[in-house]
Coordinates of C-alpha atoms in Angstrom, one line a residue:
X9 CA 13.6 21.9 -13.4
X10 CA 13.0 21.3 -9.9
X11 CA 12.7 24.4 -7.6
X12 CA 14.6 24.7 -4.5
X13 CA 16.0 21.2 -5.2
X14 CA 18.5 21.6 -2.0
X15 CA 15.5 22.0 0.3
X16 CA 13.8 19.1 -1.2
X17 CA 16.9 16.7 -0.9
X18 CA 17.2 17.4 2.7
X19 CA 14.1 15.3 3.6
X20 CA 14.9 12.2 1.8
X21 CA 17.2 10.3 -0.9
X22 CA 19.2 12.8 -2.6
X23 CA 19.4 12.8 -6.4
X24 CA 23.2 12.7 -6.3
X25 CA 22.8 9.1 -4.9
X26 CA 23.0 7.7 -8.4
X27 CA 22.0 4.1 -8.9
X28 CA 23.0 2.0 -11.9
X29 CA 21.1 -1.3 -12.3
X30 CA 22.9 -4.2 -13.9
X31 CA 21.3 -7.7 -14.5
X32 CA 22.6 -10.9 -16.0
X33 CA 21.2 -14.4 -16.8
X34 CA 17.7 -13.3 -15.9
X35 CA 14.9 -15.7 -16.2
X36 CA 11.3 -15.3 -15.4
X37 CA 9.1 -18.4 -15.7
X38 CA 5.3 -18.4 -16.3
X39 CA 3.2 -18.1 -13.2
X40 CA 2.0 -21.2 -11.4
X41 CA 4.9 -23.3 -12.7
X42 CA 8.1 -24.7 -11.1
X43 CA 11.4 -23.3 -11.9
X44 CA 12.9 -26.7 -12.1
X45 CA 10.9 -27.8 -14.9
X46 CA 13.0 -28.8 -17.9
X47 CA 10.4 -28.6 -20.6
X48 CA 8.9 -25.1 -20.0
X49 CA 10.1 -21.7 -21.8
X50 CA 10.6 -18.7 -19.6
X51 CA 9.0 -15.4 -20.4
X52 CA 12.5 -13.9 -20.0
X53 CA 15.3 -15.9 -21.2
X54 CA 18.8 -15.4 -19.9
X55 CA 18.7 -11.6 -20.7
X56 CA 21.4 -9.2 -19.6
X57 CA 21.6 -5.4 -19.6
X58 CA 22.4 -2.2 -17.8
X59 CA 20.4 0.8 -17.0
X60 CA 22.5 3.9 -16.0
X61 CA 21.6 6.8 -13.8
X62 CA 21.2 10.2 -15.5
X63 CA 19.8 8.5 -18.5
X64 CA 16.2 8.0 -19.8
X65 CA 15.9 4.4 -21.2
X66 CA 13.1 3.1 -23.4
X67 CA 12.3 -0.6 -23.6
X68 CA 11.1 -1.5 -27.0
X69 CA 9.5 -4.7 -28.4
X70 CA 6.4 -6.2 -30.0
X71 CA 3.6 -7.4 -27.9
X72 CA 4.5 -10.3 -25.7
X73 CA 8.2 -9.8 -26.1
X74 CA 8.5 -9.5 -22.2
X75 CA 8.7 -5.7 -21.6
X76 CA 6.3 -5.6 -18.7
X77 CA 7.7 -8.8 -17.2
X78 CA 11.3 -7.4 -17.3
X79 CA 10.0 -4.4 -15.3
X80 CA 8.1 -6.6 -12.8
X81 CA 11.3 -8.5 -12.1
X82 CA 13.6 -5.6 -11.9
X83 CA 11.5 -3.7 -9.4
X84 CA 10.9 -6.8 -7.2
X85 CA 7.1 -6.9 -7.9
X86 CA 7.7 -10.5 -9.2
X87 CA 9.8 -12.8 -7.2
X88 CA 8.3 -16.2 -7.8
X89 CA 9.7 -18.0 -10.8
X90 CA 12.7 -15.7 -11.1
X91 CA 16.3 -16.5 -11.4
X92 CA 19.5 -14.8 -12.3
X93 CA 21.4 -11.9 -10.9
X94 CA 20.5 -8.2 -10.3
X95 CA 22.9 -5.9 -9.1
X96 CA 22.7 -2.1 -7.9
X97 CA 26.0 -0.3 -8.3
X98 CA 27.7 -3.5 -8.6
X99 CA 26.3 -5.0 -5.5
X100 CA 23.6 -7.7 -5.5
X101 CA 20.3 -6.2 -4.9
X102 CA 18.3 -6.6 -1.8
X103 CA 14.7 -6.6 -3.0
X104 CA 13.3 -5.2 0.3
X105 CA 15.6 -2.4 0.4
X106 CA 15.6 -1.7 -3.3
X107 CA 11.8 -1.1 -3.2
X108 CA 12.4 1.7 -0.8
X109 CA 14.7 3.4 -3.3
X110 CA 12.6 3.0 -6.3
X111 CA 9.0 3.4 -7.5
X112 CA 7.1 1.6 -10.1
X113 CA 4.2 3.2 -11.9
X114 CA 2.1 0.8 -14.1
X115 CA 0.3 1.5 -17.2
X116 CA -3.1 1.4 -15.2
X117 CA -2.2 3.4 -12.2
X118 CA -4.9 3.0 -9.6
X119 CA -6.0 6.1 -7.6
X120 CA -9.2 6.8 -5.5
X121 CA -11.5 8.6 -8.0
X122 CA -13.3 10.4 -5.1
X123 CA -10.2 12.5 -3.9
X124 CA -9.0 15.6 -5.4
X125 CA -5.7 16.1 -7.0
X126 CA -4.5 18.1 -3.9
X127 CA -6.0 15.7 -1.4
X128 CA -4.3 12.6 -3.3
X129 CA -1.0 14.3 -3.0
X130 CA -1.3 15.4 0.6
X131 CA -2.5 11.9 1.7
X132 CA 0.5 10.6 -0.2
X133 CA 2.8 13.1 1.6
X134 CA 1.6 12.2 5.0
X135 CA 2.2 8.4 4.3
X136 CA 5.4 8.8 2.4
X137 CA 7.3 11.6 4.0
X138 CA 8.9 11.6 7.4
X139 CA 6.8 12.5 10.4
X140 CA 9.4 15.2 11.4
X141 CA 8.3 17.3 8.2
X142 CA 5.6 19.7 9.1
X143 CA 2.2 20.1 7.5
X144 CA 3.2 23.5 6.0
X145 CA 6.4 22.0 4.5
X146 CA 4.4 19.2 3.0
X147 CA 2.1 21.8 1.4
X148 CA 5.0 23.6 -0.1
X149 CA 6.6 20.4 -1.5
X150 CA 3.2 19.3 -2.9
X151 CA 2.6 22.5 -4.6
X152 CA 6.2 22.6 -6.0
X153 CA 5.4 19.2 -7.6
X154 CA 2.0 20.0 -8.9
X155 CA 3.5 23.2 -10.4
X156 CA 6.3 21.2 -12.1
X157 CA 3.9 18.8 -13.7
X158 CA 1.4 21.5 -14.7
X159 CA -1.5 20.3 -12.5
X160 CA -1.9 23.6 -10.4
X161 CA -5.2 24.1 -12.4
X162 CA -6.6 20.8 -11.3
X163 CA -6.0 20.8 -7.6
X164 CA -9.6 20.9 -6.7
X165 CA -10.8 18.5 -9.4
X166 CA -11.6 15.0 -8.5
X167 CA -9.3 12.4 -9.6
X168 CA -12.2 10.5 -11.4
X169 CA -12.8 13.6 -13.7
X170 CA -9.1 14.1 -14.7
X171 CA -7.9 13.5 -18.3
X172 CA -5.5 10.6 -19.1
X173 CA -2.5 12.8 -19.4
X174 CA -3.4 14.6 -16.1
X175 CA -3.6 11.2 -14.3
X176 CA -0.4 10.2 -15.7
X177 CA 1.3 13.3 -14.6
X178 CA -0.4 12.9 -11.1
X179 CA 0.8 9.3 -10.9
X180 CA 4.5 10.6 -11.5
X181 CA 3.9 13.3 -8.9
X182 CA 3.0 10.9 -6.1
X183 CA 6.2 9.1 -6.5
X184 CA 8.3 12.3 -6.7
X185 CA 7.4 13.0 -3.2
X186 CA 10.2 10.8 -2.0
X187 CA 12.5 11.8 -4.6
X188 CA 13.4 8.1 -5.6
X189 CA 16.7 7.7 -7.4
X190 CA 15.2 4.9 -9.6
X191 CA 11.9 5.2 -11.4
X192 CA 10.2 2.5 -13.6
X193 CA 7.3 3.2 -16.0
X194 CA 5.2 0.8 -17.8
X195 CA 4.0 2.6 -21.0
X196 CA 3.6 6.1 -19.5
X197 CA 2.4 7.5 -23.0
X198 CA -0.2 4.7 -23.7
X199 CA -3.6 6.1 -24.6
X200 CA -2.5 9.6 -24.9
X201 CA -2.4 12.0 -27.8
X202 CA 0.9 13.1 -29.3
X203 CA 1.2 16.3 -27.4
X204 CA 0.5 14.9 -24.2
X205 CA 2.9 12.0 -24.8
X206 CA 5.6 14.4 -25.6
X207 CA 4.8 16.4 -22.5
X208 CA 5.1 13.3 -20.3
X209 CA 8.3 12.2 -21.8
X210 CA 9.7 15.7 -21.5
X211 CA 9.0 15.5 -17.6
X212 CA 10.6 12.0 -17.4
X213 CA 13.8 13.4 -19.5
X214 CA 14.0 16.1 -16.9
X215 CA 13.9 13.6 -14.0
X216 CA 16.7 11.6 -15.5
X217 CA 18.8 14.6 -16.2
X218 CA 18.6 15.5 -12.5
X219 CA 20.5 12.2 -11.7
X220 CA 17.7 9.5 -11.5
X221 CA 17.7 6.2 -13.4
X222 CA 14.4 6.4 -15.4
X223 CA 13.2 3.2 -17.3
X224 CA 10.0 3.2 -19.6
X225 CA 8.4 0.6 -21.8
X226 CA 7.3 2.3 -24.9
X227 CA 4.8 1.1 -27.6
X228 CA 5.4 2.3 -31.0
X229 CA 6.7 5.8 -30.2
X230 CA 6.9 8.5 -32.9
X231 CA 10.2 9.7 -34.3
X232 CA 10.1 12.9 -32.4
X233 CA 9.3 11.1 -29.1
X234 CA 11.8 8.5 -29.7
X235 CA 14.6 11.0 -30.1
X236 CA 14.0 12.0 -26.4
X237 CA 15.3 8.8 -25.0
X238 CA 19.1 8.5 -24.3
X239 CA 19.3 4.9 -24.1
X240 CA 17.3 2.0 -25.7
X241 CA 16.8 -1.7 -24.7
X242 CA 15.0 -4.0 -27.4
X243 CA 13.4 -7.2 -26.4
X244 CA 12.3 -10.1 -28.7
X245 CA 10.8 -13.3 -27.6
X246 CA 12.0 -12.7 -24.2
X247 CA 15.6 -12.0 -25.2
X248 CA 17.6 -8.9 -25.8
X249 CA 18.6 -7.8 -29.4
X250 CA 20.0 -4.4 -28.5
X251 CA 21.2 -2.6 -25.3
X252 CA 23.1 0.8 -25.7
X253 CA 22.8 4.4 -26.7
X254 CA 19.8 5.5 -28.9
X255 CA 22.3 7.3 -31.3
X256 CA 24.1 4.0 -31.9
X257 CA 21.0 2.0 -32.5
X258 CA 21.2 2.0 -36.4
X259 CA 24.8 1.5 -36.5
X260 CA 24.9 -1.5 -34.3
X261 CA 22.0 -3.0 -36.3
X262 CA 23.9 -2.4 -39.5
X263 CA 27.0 -4.2 -38.3
X264 CA 24.6 -7.3 -38.1
X265 CA 23.2 -6.7 -41.7
X266 CA 20.0 -4.8 -40.8
X267 CA 20.0 -1.5 -42.9
X268 CA 17.5 1.2 -41.7
X269 CA 15.9 2.9 -44.8
X270 CA 16.3 6.7 -45.1
X271 CA 13.8 8.7 -43.1
X272 CA 12.4 5.7 -41.6
X273 CA 11.3 5.7 -38.0
X274 CA 14.0 4.0 -36.2
X275 CA 11.9 2.6 -33.3
X276 CA 9.6 1.0 -35.8
X277 CA 12.7 -0.4 -37.6
X278 CA 13.9 -1.9 -34.4
X279 CA 10.3 -3.4 -33.5
X280 CA 10.0 -4.9 -37.0
X281 CA 13.6 -6.6 -36.4
X282 CA 12.4 -7.8 -33.0
X283 CA 9.3 -9.2 -34.7
X284 CA 11.1 -11.3 -37.2
X285 CA 10.1 -9.3 -40.2
X286 CA 13.8 -8.2 -41.3
X287 CA 15.4 -11.5 -41.2
X288 CA 17.4 -13.9 -38.7
X289 CA 18.2 -12.4 -35.3
X290 CA 20.5 -15.0 -34.0
X291 CA 23.6 -12.9 -34.0
X292 CA 21.7 -10.2 -32.1
X293 CA 20.7 -12.8 -29.5
X294 CA 24.5 -13.9 -29.1
X295 CA 25.7 -10.4 -28.9
X296 CA 23.3 -9.0 -26.4
X297 CA 22.4 -11.8 -24.1
X298 CA 24.2 -14.0 -21.6
X299 CA 26.7 -16.5 -23.0
X300 CA 24.4 -19.4 -21.9
X301 CA 21.8 -18.6 -24.4
X302 CA 21.2 -21.3 -26.9
X303 CA 20.3 -19.5 -30.2
X304 CA 19.3 -22.8 -31.8
X305 CA 16.0 -22.3 -29.8
X306 CA 15.3 -19.1 -31.7
X307 CA 16.2 -20.6 -35.1
X308 CA 14.1 -23.7 -34.6
X309 CA 11.1 -21.7 -33.4
X310 CA 11.3 -22.8 -29.9
X311 CA 10.8 -26.6 -30.3
X312 CA 10.4 -28.5 -27.0
X313 CA 13.6 -30.7 -27.5
X314 CA 15.8 -27.6 -28.1
X315 CA 14.3 -26.0 -24.9
X316 CA 14.9 -29.1 -22.9
X317 CA 18.6 -29.2 -23.8
X318 CA 19.0 -25.5 -23.2
X319 CA 17.5 -25.4 -19.9
X320 CA 19.2 -28.7 -18.7
X321 CA 22.9 -27.9 -19.7
X322 CA 23.6 -24.2 -18.9
X323 CA 21.6 -24.1 -15.7
X324 CA 20.7 -27.2 -14.0
X325 CA 17.4 -27.2 -12.1
X326 CA 19.2 -27.3 -8.7
X327 CA 21.1 -24.3 -9.5
X328 CA 18.0 -22.3 -10.6
X329 CA 16.1 -23.3 -7.5
X330 CA 18.8 -22.0 -5.2
X331 CA 18.8 -18.6 -7.0
X332 CA 15.0 -18.3 -6.5
X333 CA 15.4 -19.3 -2.7
X334 CA 17.9 -16.4 -2.1
X335 CA 15.6 -13.8 -3.9
X336 CA 12.7 -14.9 -1.8
X337 CA 14.5 -15.0 1.4
X338 CA 15.7 -11.4 0.5
X339 CA 12.1 -10.1 -0.2
X340 CA 10.7 -11.5 3.1
X341 CA 13.0 -9.2 5.3
X342 CA 10.5 -7.3 7.5
X343 CA 9.8 -4.0 5.7
X344 CA 9.9 -0.5 7.3
X345 CA 7.6 2.2 6.5
X346 CA 7.9 6.0 6.6
X347 CA 5.2 6.1 9.3
X348 CA 4.7 4.0 12.3
X349 CA 1.6 1.7 12.4
X350 CA -0.6 3.9 14.4
X351 CA 0.1 7.0 12.1
X352 CA -0.6 4.9 9.1
X353 CA -4.0 3.7 10.6
X354 CA -5.1 7.4 11.3
X355 CA -4.2 8.7 7.9
X356 CA -5.7 5.8 6.0
X357 CA -8.9 6.3 8.3
X358 CA -9.2 9.8 7.4
X359 CA -8.8 9.2 3.8
X360 CA -11.2 6.3 3.7
X361 CA -14.0 8.4 5.9
X362 CA -13.6 11.1 3.3
X363 CA -14.2 8.8 0.4
X364 CA -17.1 7.3 2.2
X365 CA -18.7 10.6 2.6
X366 CA -18.4 11.2 -1.2
X367 CA -19.6 7.8 -2.1
X368 CA -23.2 8.4 -3.4
X369 CA -23.8 4.8 -4.4
X370 CA -22.1 2.6 -1.6
X371 CA -23.1 5.0 1.1
X372 CA -25.9 7.3 0.5
X373 CA -27.9 4.8 -1.5
X374 CA -27.3 2.2 1.3
X375 CA -28.8 4.7 3.8
X376 CA -32.0 5.5 1.5
X377 CA -32.4 1.8 0.9
X378 CA -32.5 1.0 4.7
X379 CA -35.0 3.9 5.3
X380 CA -37.1 2.8 2.3
X381 CA -37.0 -0.9 3.1
X382 CA -38.0 -0.1 6.8
X383 CA -41.1 1.9 5.7
X384 CA -41.9 -0.8 3.2
X385 CA -41.9 -3.5 5.8
X386 CA -44.0 -1.2 8.0
X387 CA -46.7 -0.8 5.4
X388 CA -46.9 -4.5 4.6
X389 CA -46.9 -5.6 8.2
X390 CA -48.4 -2.8 9.8
X391 CA -49.3 -3.3 13.5
X392 CA -49.1 -7.2 13.5
X393 CA -46.4 -7.4 16.1
X394 CA -48.9 -8.0 19.1
X395 CA -51.7 -9.8 16.9
X396 CA -51.9 -13.4 18.0
X397 CA -53.8 -14.3 14.9
X398 CA -50.9 -13.1 12.6
X399 CA -48.1 -14.5 14.3
X400 CA -46.8 -16.4 11.2
X401 CA -46.9 -13.2 9.3
X402 CA -44.9 -11.5 11.9
X403 CA -42.2 -14.2 11.7
X404 CA -42.0 -13.5 8.1
X405 CA -41.5 -9.8 8.9
X406 CA -38.6 -10.7 11.6
X407 CA -36.9 -12.9 9.0
X408 CA -37.1 -10.1 6.3
X409 CA -35.4 -7.7 8.8
X410 CA -32.5 -10.2 9.0
X411 CA -32.3 -11.1 5.4
X412 CA -32.6 -7.5 4.1
X413 CA -29.8 -6.3 6.5
X414 CA -27.5 -9.1 5.2
X415 CA -28.0 -8.5 1.6
X416 CA -28.3 -4.5 1.7
X417 CA -24.8 -4.5 3.2
X418 CA -23.0 -7.4 1.5
X419 CA -23.8 -6.4 -2.1
X420 CA -22.5 -2.8 -1.9
X421 CA -19.3 -3.9 -0.1
X422 CA -18.7 -6.7 -2.8
X423 CA -19.0 -3.7 -5.4
X424 CA -17.0 -1.2 -3.5
X425 CA -13.8 -3.2 -2.5
X426 CA -12.6 -4.1 -5.9
X427 CA -12.1 -0.5 -6.7
X428 CA -10.1 0.1 -3.6
X429 CA -8.0 -3.1 -3.8
X430 CA -5.7 -2.2 -6.9
X431 CA -5.0 1.2 -5.0
X432 CA -4.0 -0.6 -1.8
X433 CA -2.0 -3.3 -3.4
X434 CA 0.0 -0.8 -5.5
X435 CA 0.6 1.5 -2.5
X436 CA 1.5 -1.4 -0.3
X437 CA 4.0 -3.0 -2.8
X438 CA 5.7 0.6 -3.2
X439 CA 6.2 0.7 0.4
X440 CA 3.7 3.3 1.4
X441 CA 2.1 1.4 4.4
X442 CA 1.4 -2.2 5.6
X443 CA -1.6 -4.3 4.9
X444 CA -2.3 -4.5 8.5
X445 CA -2.6 -0.6 8.7
X446 CA -5.1 -0.7 5.8
X447 CA -7.2 -3.6 7.2
X448 CA -7.5 -1.9 10.6
X449 CA -8.3 1.5 9.1
X450 CA -11.0 -0.2 6.8
X451 CA -12.7 -1.8 9.8
X452 CA -12.7 1.6 11.7
X453 CA -13.9 3.7 8.8
X454 CA -16.9 1.4 8.1
X455 CA -18.0 1.5 11.8
X456 CA -20.3 4.6 11.3
X457 CA -22.2 3.2 8.1
X458 CA -22.6 -0.1 9.8
X459 CA -24.3 1.5 12.8
X460 CA -26.3 4.0 10.9
X461 CA -27.9 1.5 8.3
X462 CA -29.5 -1.1 10.8
X463 CA -30.5 1.8 13.2
X464 CA -32.5 3.5 10.5
X465 CA -34.3 0.2 9.6
X466 CA -35.1 -0.6 13.1
X467 CA -36.4 2.9 13.7
X468 CA -38.5 3.0 10.5
X469 CA -39.6 -0.6 10.6
X470 CA -39.8 -2.1 14.1
X471 CA -42.3 0.4 15.7
X472 CA -44.6 0.6 12.7
X473 CA -45.0 -3.1 12.7
X474 CA -46.1 -3.1 16.4
X475 CA -43.1 -5.0 17.9
X476 CA -42.6 -4.8 21.7
X477 CA -41.5 -1.6 22.8
X478 CA -39.9 -2.1 26.1
X479 CA -36.3 -1.0 26.3
X480 CA -34.6 -4.3 26.7
X481 CA -36.2 -6.1 24.0
X482 CA -35.6 -3.2 21.6
X483 CA -31.9 -3.0 22.4
X484 CA -31.6 -6.8 22.0
X485 CA -33.4 -6.7 18.7
X486 CA -31.0 -3.7 17.6
X487 CA -28.1 -5.6 18.6
X488 CA -28.9 -8.7 16.4
X489 CA -29.6 -6.3 13.5
X490 CA -26.2 -4.6 14.0
X491 CA -24.4 -8.0 14.0
X492 CA -26.0 -9.3 11.0
X493 CA -25.3 -6.0 9.2
X494 CA -21.8 -6.1 10.0
X495 CA -21.6 -10.0 8.9
X496 CA -23.1 -9.1 5.6
X497 CA -20.7 -6.2 5.2
X498 CA -17.6 -8.2 5.9
X499 CA -19.0 -11.2 3.9
X500 CA -19.2 -8.8 0.9
X501 CA -15.8 -7.4 1.5
X502 CA -14.2 -10.9 1.7
X503 CA -15.8 -12.0 -1.5
X504 CA -15.0 -8.7 -3.2
X505 CA -11.3 -9.0 -2.2
X506 CA -11.1 -12.6 -3.5
X507 CA -13.1 -12.2 -6.8
X508 CA -12.1 -9.7 -9.3
X509 CA -15.2 -9.8 -11.4
X510 CA -18.1 -7.9 -10.1
X511 CA -20.7 -10.1 -11.5
X512 CA -19.3 -13.2 -10.2
X513 CA -18.8 -11.6 -6.6
X514 CA -22.5 -10.7 -6.5
X515 CA -23.6 -14.1 -7.7
X516 CA -21.6 -15.9 -5.0
X517 CA -23.0 -13.6 -2.3
X518 CA -26.7 -14.4 -3.6
X519 CA -25.9 -18.1 -3.7
X520 CA -24.1 -18.3 -0.5
X521 CA -26.9 -16.4 1.4
X522 CA -29.6 -18.6 -0.2
X523 CA -27.9 -21.8 1.1
X524 CA -27.4 -20.2 4.6
X525 CA -31.1 -19.1 4.8
X526 CA -32.3 -22.7 4.0
X527 CA -30.8 -23.8 7.4
X528 CA -31.9 -20.8 9.4
X529 CA -34.9 -22.5 10.8
X530 CA -37.3 -20.3 9.0
X531 CA -38.0 -22.2 5.9
X532 CA -37.7 -25.7 7.7
X533 CA -38.0 -26.2 11.4
X534 CA -34.5 -27.3 12.6
X535 CA -35.8 -30.6 14.2
X536 CA -37.4 -31.6 10.9
X537 CA -34.0 -31.2 8.8
X538 CA -32.6 -34.5 7.8
X539 CA -29.5 -35.6 10.1
X540 CA -27.3 -35.8 6.9
X541 CA -27.4 -32.1 6.4
X542 CA -28.5 -30.8 9.9
X543 CA -25.0 -29.8 10.8
X544 CA -25.4 -27.1 8.4
X545 CA -27.8 -25.3 10.7
X546 CA -24.9 -24.8 13.4
X547 CA -22.6 -22.9 10.7
X548 CA -25.6 -20.7 9.3
X549 CA -25.4 -17.1 10.6
X550 CA -29.0 -16.7 9.7
X551 CA -30.0 -19.4 12.1
X552 CA -28.5 -17.5 15.1
X553 CA -29.8 -14.1 13.9
X554 CA -33.3 -15.6 13.4
X555 CA -33.2 -17.2 16.9
X556 CA -31.9 -14.1 18.5
X557 CA -34.9 -11.9 16.9
X558 CA -37.4 -14.6 17.8
X559 CA -36.1 -14.6 21.5
X560 CA -36.2 -10.6 21.5
X561 CA -39.9 -10.7 20.4
X562 CA -41.4 -13.8 21.9
X563 CA -39.0 -14.9 24.7
X564 CA -38.3 -13.7 28.1
X565 CA -41.7 -14.6 29.6
X566 CA -43.6 -12.3 27.4
X567 CA -47.4 -12.0 28.3
X568 CA -50.1 -13.3 26.3
X569 CA -50.7 -11.5 23.0
X570 CA -53.8 -9.8 21.9
X571 CA -56.2 -12.1 20.2
X572 CA -59.0 -10.2 17.9
X573 CA -60.7 -13.5 17.2
X574 CA -62.6 -15.9 19.4
X575 CA -59.7 -18.2 19.7
X576 CA -56.0 -18.0 18.9
X577 CA -53.9 -21.0 19.3
X578 CA -50.6 -19.0 19.5
X579 CA -51.9 -16.5 21.9
X580 CA -49.0 -17.8 24.4
X581 CA -45.6 -16.6 22.9
X582 CA -44.0 -19.7 24.5
X583 CA -46.2 -22.0 22.6
X584 CA -45.3 -20.3 19.4
X585 CA -41.4 -20.7 20.3
X586 CA -42.0 -24.4 20.8
X587 CA -43.5 -24.5 17.3
X588 CA -40.1 -23.3 15.9
X589 CA -38.1 -25.6 18.3
X590 CA -36.7 -22.4 20.0
X591 CA -37.9 -22.8 23.5
X592 CA -34.3 -23.8 24.8
X593 CA -32.5 -21.3 22.7
X594 CA -30.2 -18.8 24.5
X595 CA -30.1 -15.3 23.3
X596 CA -26.5 -14.9 24.7
X597 CA -25.3 -18.0 22.8
X598 CA -26.7 -16.5 19.5
X599 CA -24.9 -13.2 20.1
X600 CA -21.6 -15.1 20.7
X601 CA -22.0 -17.2 17.6
X602 CA -22.6 -14.0 15.5
X603 CA -19.5 -12.4 16.9
X604 CA -17.6 -15.7 16.0
X605 CA -18.8 -15.2 12.5
X606 CA -17.6 -11.6 12.4
X607 CA -14.1 -12.6 13.7
X608 CA -13.8 -15.4 11.2
X609 CA -14.9 -13.1 8.3
X610 CA -12.3 -10.5 9.4
X611 CA -9.5 -13.1 9.4
X612 CA -10.7 -14.2 6.0
X613 CA -10.5 -10.7 4.6
X614 CA -7.1 -10.1 5.8
X615 CA -6.0 -13.4 4.4
X616 CA -7.7 -12.5 1.1
X617 CA -5.6 -9.2 1.0
X618 CA -2.4 -11.3 1.7
X619 CA -3.3 -13.8 -1.0
X620 CA -3.9 -10.9 -3.5
X621 CA -0.3 -9.6 -2.8
X622 CA 1.0 -13.1 -3.1
X623 CA -0.6 -13.7 -6.4
X624 CA 0.9 -10.4 -7.8
X625 CA 4.4 -11.6 -6.8

């Protein structure tokens, strides 16, 4: 099935390195709860089993049986609240090392929609394959995989336009680059028509026949699809009721009193037993789970008292706690990646820049918005920059520069990053690259758009409104606009990384910006703000941006402005600065405060990404 397999094996883990996975006494507790609690019920409850290499294994069970949870635990994607033993070829599993030898393809596999199939594979090859492999060799490997998976006709198609079956096959292809000996799939046939589902399963069958351990969760497979699996693992209420050969499924169930009707789908029959529709399952629990399992829990419907006795007697809280500590210590071993940090940054930067150029909403719409906004400000406040009779209107114009730059960069960033984050987290947890590499590449790739947008707004709005045209003032004004744009962009990225819901993210940006604007010195002069809340003026980025542009336009001993009337009270710029309590403001301090804001937001963004990874585990 795999062309020139010998050549492929030279560059990584060989298919002959078979890995058998065995687990015993495995428990997984609900997220956010402590393992030592004696009153809670695990999602997985003292399950045991074995997945053999060279075999395609199906995990069956009704909804809520714990199928995905079992995959999450075995792959090492879930480490908190886990107890029990997982062995690879008879030896205790090292989670950090095991992740390098395995891949986990979730049901909703996140990929960047603005890359083509070929580009997606090539960037993955650059990140996952050894740097000693030449570009031409990578192309050969990628073309072989695309041909095997039947994707050669979609090489120039954007991922966002691929069908469901094509995306599933592409997700498999991304992991085949490193030829992993262990592959986990969470419902790979979900949402596909019967023909596509059979094609996907056929590919998985071929992978298993080459020596890999391939494990899939399957939801209600057809008889034809079910026959393609070598082994079956059936879960019910977090416990196993069968683990063994597919051919022996009905024989083993009949031994315990469950007779499958003639011409009945054996997969449906197993799921009906797991759902409790075919009678008492207690003997199956005793037969296929660890000895410590208390079957009285299942017979009594999981009452609290039975659960308490079961958790206290076989596994004391202290023992469970120690097991989890061992797993956590194991997973925090410093991971190594196929590429060095600098190479990861270069590859990810190229990928992000390519996506940026193709992003019509978050990039080109932002560019057009800044141009349009600058022209709008210029038309509303045309030529008032040196008019002493319209200084208050000009101050409104300056504040709008600051406000619009913040909002026009914060909102698109908050919308954009939730689409990137699932891709980054999946690739990071599958050992493609470090979070640090993504973070640095994200900052670098965003630099062009962060420079272009405020520049366009200043060019289109600053001169039309008649602001001072000497070079130093213009440079200082542009610097403030650049910094507040960067702050808005980073603010949006941080909110978007923390909040998964787009509506909530945009709402938080609006309400946060509104609060910060109140203490900017524009709506209320700082000296007039009550002492109780005056301290908030020192943490408002809008205060420093507003002070900065006011100093640029009216500070530095600017000559008297033109007065078209008989008398203009604010003909002297110094008198006007005094009105806003900004005579003693220092431009350099405002710039320093804005830079500190940027640094704080960058640290917050990195911590938000780290927190996302932690919540997934």
